[in-house]
Tab-separated table of C-alpha atoms in Angstrom:
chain	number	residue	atom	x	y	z
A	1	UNK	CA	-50.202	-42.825	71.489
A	2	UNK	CA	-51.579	-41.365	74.507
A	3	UNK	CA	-54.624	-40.397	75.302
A	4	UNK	CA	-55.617	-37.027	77.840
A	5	UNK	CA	-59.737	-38.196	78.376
A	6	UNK	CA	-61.289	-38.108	75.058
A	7	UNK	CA	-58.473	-36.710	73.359
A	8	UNK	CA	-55.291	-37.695	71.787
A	9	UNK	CA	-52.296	-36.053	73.146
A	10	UNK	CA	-50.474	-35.899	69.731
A	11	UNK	CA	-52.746	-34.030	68.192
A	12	UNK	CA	-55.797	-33.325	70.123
A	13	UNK	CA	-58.186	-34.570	68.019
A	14	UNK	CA	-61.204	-36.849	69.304
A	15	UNK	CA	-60.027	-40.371	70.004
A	16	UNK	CA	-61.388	-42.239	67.261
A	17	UNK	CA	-58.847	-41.487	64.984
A	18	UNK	CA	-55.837	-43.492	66.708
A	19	UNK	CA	-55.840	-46.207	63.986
A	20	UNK	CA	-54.108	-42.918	61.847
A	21	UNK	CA	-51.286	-42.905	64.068
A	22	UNK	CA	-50.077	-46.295	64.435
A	23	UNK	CA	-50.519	-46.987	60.663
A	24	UNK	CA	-52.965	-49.938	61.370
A	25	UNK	CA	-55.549	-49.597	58.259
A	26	UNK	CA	-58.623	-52.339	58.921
A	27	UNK	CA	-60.898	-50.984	56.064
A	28	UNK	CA	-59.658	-52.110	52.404
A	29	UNK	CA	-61.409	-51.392	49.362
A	30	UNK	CA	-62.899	-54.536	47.513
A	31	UNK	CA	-62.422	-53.058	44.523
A	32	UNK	CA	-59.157	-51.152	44.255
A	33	UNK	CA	-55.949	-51.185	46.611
A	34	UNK	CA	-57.122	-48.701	48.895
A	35	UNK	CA	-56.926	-48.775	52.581
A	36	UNK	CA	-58.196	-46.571	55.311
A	37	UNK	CA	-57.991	-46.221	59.397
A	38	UNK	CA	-61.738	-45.244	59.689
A	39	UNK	CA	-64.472	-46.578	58.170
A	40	UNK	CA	-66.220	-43.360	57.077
A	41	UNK	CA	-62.854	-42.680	54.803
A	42	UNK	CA	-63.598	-46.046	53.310
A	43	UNK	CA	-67.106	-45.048	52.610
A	44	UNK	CA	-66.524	-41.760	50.949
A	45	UNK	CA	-63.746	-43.467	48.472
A	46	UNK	CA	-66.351	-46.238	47.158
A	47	UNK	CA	-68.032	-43.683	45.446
A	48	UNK	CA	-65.530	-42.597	43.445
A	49	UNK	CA	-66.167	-46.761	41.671
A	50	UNK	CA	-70.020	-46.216	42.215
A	51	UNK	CA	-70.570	-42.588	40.523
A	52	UNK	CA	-72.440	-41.523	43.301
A	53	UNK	CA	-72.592	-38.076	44.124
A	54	UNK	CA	-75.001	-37.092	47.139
A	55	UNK	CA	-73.329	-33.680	47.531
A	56	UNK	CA	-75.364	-30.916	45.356
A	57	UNK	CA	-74.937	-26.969	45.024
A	58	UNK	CA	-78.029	-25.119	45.830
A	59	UNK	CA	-77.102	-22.206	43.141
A	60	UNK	CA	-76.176	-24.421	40.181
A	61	UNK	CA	-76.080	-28.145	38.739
A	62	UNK	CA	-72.550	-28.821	40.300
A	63	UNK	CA	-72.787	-32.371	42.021
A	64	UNK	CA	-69.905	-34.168	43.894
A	65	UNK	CA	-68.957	-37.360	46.061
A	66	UNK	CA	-67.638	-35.221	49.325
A	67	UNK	CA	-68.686	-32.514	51.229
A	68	UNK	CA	-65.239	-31.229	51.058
A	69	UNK	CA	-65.203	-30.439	47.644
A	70	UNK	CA	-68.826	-29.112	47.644
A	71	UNK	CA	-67.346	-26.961	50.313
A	72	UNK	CA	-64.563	-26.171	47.898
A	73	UNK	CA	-67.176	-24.911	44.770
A	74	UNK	CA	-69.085	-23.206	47.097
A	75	UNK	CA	-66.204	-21.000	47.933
A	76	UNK	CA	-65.424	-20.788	44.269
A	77	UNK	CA	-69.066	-19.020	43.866
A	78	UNK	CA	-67.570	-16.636	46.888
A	79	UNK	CA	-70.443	-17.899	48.739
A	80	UNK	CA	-69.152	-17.166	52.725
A	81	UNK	CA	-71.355	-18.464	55.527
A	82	UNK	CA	-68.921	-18.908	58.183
A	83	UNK	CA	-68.745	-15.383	60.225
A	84	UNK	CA	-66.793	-14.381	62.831
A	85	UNK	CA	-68.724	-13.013	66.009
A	86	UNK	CA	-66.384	-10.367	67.024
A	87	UNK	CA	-65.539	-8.730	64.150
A	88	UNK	CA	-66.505	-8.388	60.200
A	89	UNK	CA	-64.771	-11.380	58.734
A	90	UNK	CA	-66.534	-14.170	57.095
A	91	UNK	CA	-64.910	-17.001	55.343
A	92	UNK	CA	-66.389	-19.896	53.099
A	93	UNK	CA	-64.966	-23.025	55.536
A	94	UNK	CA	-64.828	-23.094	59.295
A	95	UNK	CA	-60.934	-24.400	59.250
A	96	UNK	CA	-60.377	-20.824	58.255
A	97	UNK	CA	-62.719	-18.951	60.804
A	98	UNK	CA	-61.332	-21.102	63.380
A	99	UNK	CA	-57.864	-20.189	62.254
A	100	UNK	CA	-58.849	-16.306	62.308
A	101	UNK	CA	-60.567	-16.450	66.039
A	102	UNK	CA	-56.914	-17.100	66.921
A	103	UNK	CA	-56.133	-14.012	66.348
A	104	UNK	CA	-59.000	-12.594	68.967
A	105	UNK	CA	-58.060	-15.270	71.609
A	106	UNK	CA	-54.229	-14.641	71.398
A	107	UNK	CA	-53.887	-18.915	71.523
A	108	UNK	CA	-50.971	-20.018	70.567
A	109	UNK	CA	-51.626	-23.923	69.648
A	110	UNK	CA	-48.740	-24.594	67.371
A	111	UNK	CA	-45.197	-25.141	69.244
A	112	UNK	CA	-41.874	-25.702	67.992
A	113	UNK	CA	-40.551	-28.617	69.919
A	114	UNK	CA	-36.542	-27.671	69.439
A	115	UNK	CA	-37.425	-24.397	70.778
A	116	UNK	CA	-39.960	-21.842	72.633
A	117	UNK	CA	-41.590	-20.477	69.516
A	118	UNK	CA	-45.086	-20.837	69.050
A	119	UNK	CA	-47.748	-19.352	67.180
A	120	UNK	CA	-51.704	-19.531	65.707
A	121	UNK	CA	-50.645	-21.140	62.678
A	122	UNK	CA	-49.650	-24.648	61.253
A	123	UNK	CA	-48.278	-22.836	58.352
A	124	UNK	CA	-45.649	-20.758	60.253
A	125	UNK	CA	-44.954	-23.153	62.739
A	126	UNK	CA	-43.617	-25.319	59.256
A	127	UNK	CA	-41.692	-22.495	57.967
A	128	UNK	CA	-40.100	-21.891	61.555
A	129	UNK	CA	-38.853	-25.460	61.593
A	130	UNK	CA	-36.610	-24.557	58.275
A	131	UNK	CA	-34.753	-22.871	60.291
A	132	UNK	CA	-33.793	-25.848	62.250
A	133	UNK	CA	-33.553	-28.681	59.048
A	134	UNK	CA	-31.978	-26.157	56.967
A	135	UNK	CA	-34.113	-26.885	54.688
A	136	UNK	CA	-34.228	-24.624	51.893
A	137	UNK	CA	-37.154	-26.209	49.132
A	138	UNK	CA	-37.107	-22.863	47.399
A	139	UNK	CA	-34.427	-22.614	44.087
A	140	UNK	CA	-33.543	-19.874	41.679
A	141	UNK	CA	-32.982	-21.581	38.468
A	142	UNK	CA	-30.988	-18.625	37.563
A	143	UNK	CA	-28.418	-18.295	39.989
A	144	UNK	CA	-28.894	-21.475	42.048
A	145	UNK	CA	-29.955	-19.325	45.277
A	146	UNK	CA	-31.873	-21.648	47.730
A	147	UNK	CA	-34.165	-20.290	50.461
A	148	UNK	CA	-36.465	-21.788	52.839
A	149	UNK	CA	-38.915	-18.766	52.501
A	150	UNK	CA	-41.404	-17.516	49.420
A	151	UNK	CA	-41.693	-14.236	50.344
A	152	UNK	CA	-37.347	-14.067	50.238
A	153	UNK	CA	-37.483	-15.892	47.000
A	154	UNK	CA	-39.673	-13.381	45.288
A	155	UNK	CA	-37.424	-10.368	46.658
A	156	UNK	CA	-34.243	-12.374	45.204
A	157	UNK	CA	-36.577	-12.868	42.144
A	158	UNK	CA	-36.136	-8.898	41.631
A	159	UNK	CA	-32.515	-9.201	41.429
A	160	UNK	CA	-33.010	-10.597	38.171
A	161	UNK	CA	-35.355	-8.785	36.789
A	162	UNK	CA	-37.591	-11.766	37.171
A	163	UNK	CA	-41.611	-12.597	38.345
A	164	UNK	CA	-41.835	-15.783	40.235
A	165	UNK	CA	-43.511	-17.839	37.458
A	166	UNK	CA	-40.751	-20.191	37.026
A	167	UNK	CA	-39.812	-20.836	40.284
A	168	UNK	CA	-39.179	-24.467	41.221
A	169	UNK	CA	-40.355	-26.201	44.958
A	170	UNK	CA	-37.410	-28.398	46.051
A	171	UNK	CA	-38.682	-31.692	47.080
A	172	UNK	CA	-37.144	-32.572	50.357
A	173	UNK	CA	-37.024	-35.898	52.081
A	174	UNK	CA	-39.749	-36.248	54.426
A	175	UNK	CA	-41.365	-33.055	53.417
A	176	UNK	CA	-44.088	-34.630	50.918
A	177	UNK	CA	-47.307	-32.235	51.236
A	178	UNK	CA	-50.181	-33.794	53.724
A	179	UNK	CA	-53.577	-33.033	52.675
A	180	UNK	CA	-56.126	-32.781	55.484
A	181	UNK	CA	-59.923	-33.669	55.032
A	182	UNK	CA	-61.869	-30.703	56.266
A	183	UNK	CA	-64.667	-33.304	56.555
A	184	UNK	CA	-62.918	-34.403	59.857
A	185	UNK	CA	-61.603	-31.184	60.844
């Protein structure tokens, strides 16, 4: 991978994290199978065999092993700390405030690399690249239509007189869902 200064160029996160590219994984759990690139990852998953749960709610007796998921109850009590300075909206995690100054700033970070689309989402910039697989991981199990879009899904959905309860996500190859840990965001 290459680096730009203190920053990777693949995806511009702090340096550190290289070990998460290459697939090299130097901190194993002595316990369990578990593996990690960075040592605080390692950390965090021991105390899912310890019990310990350092993360507390100020407004009830909810206690947790990561911040992340403290986060995540906290936003389930609709508590939202995170406001935006230019405008009224306030959010419960800074991954989403950062996501909505986007749309102040006009940047642009996410970039199809078939083509010159781009936009302020890592969400759309997935759905544009359908359009180049072909994927389609949405399927009526009425008809058999396939889509690559919910919201055209849900309109087909009508056709039948249907609500979108029993839809059914296609699992593509390569397309297994990444989960992100907002801890390092």
């Amino acid at each position: 991978m290459d680096l730009v200064g203190p920053f990777c160029m693949h995806c511009c996160k702090g340096n550190r994290h290289m070990k998460t590219h290459n697939g090299e994984k130097p901190y194993g759990c002595p316990l369990c199978s578990y593996a990690s690139a960075q040592l605080v990852n390692l950390q965090r998953h021991l105390r899912i065999h310890t019990g310990e749960k350092p993360y507390k709610c100020n407004h009830c007796t909810f206690a947790c092993s990561s911040l992340g998921n403290l986060k995540r109850h906290q936003l389930h009590t609709g508590e939202k700390p995170y406001k935006c300075h230019l405008c009224d909206y306030a959010c419960g995690n800074l991954a989403n405030l950062k996501r909505h100054q986007r749309v102040h700033s006009g940047a642009k970070p996410f970039q199809c690399t078939i083509c010159n689309y781009s936009c302020n989402q890592s969400m759309n910039l997935k759905r544009h690249m359908l359009r180049h697989s072909g994927e389609k991981p949405h399927k009526c199990q009425e008809c058999g239509y396939t889509t690559g879009h919910w919201d055209n899904y849900k309109r087909h959905q009508k056709k039948h007189s249907l609500t979108t309860d029993g839809w059914v996500k296609v699992q593509m190859p390569g397309n297994e869902e990444e989960v992100e840990d907002e801890e390092e965001v």
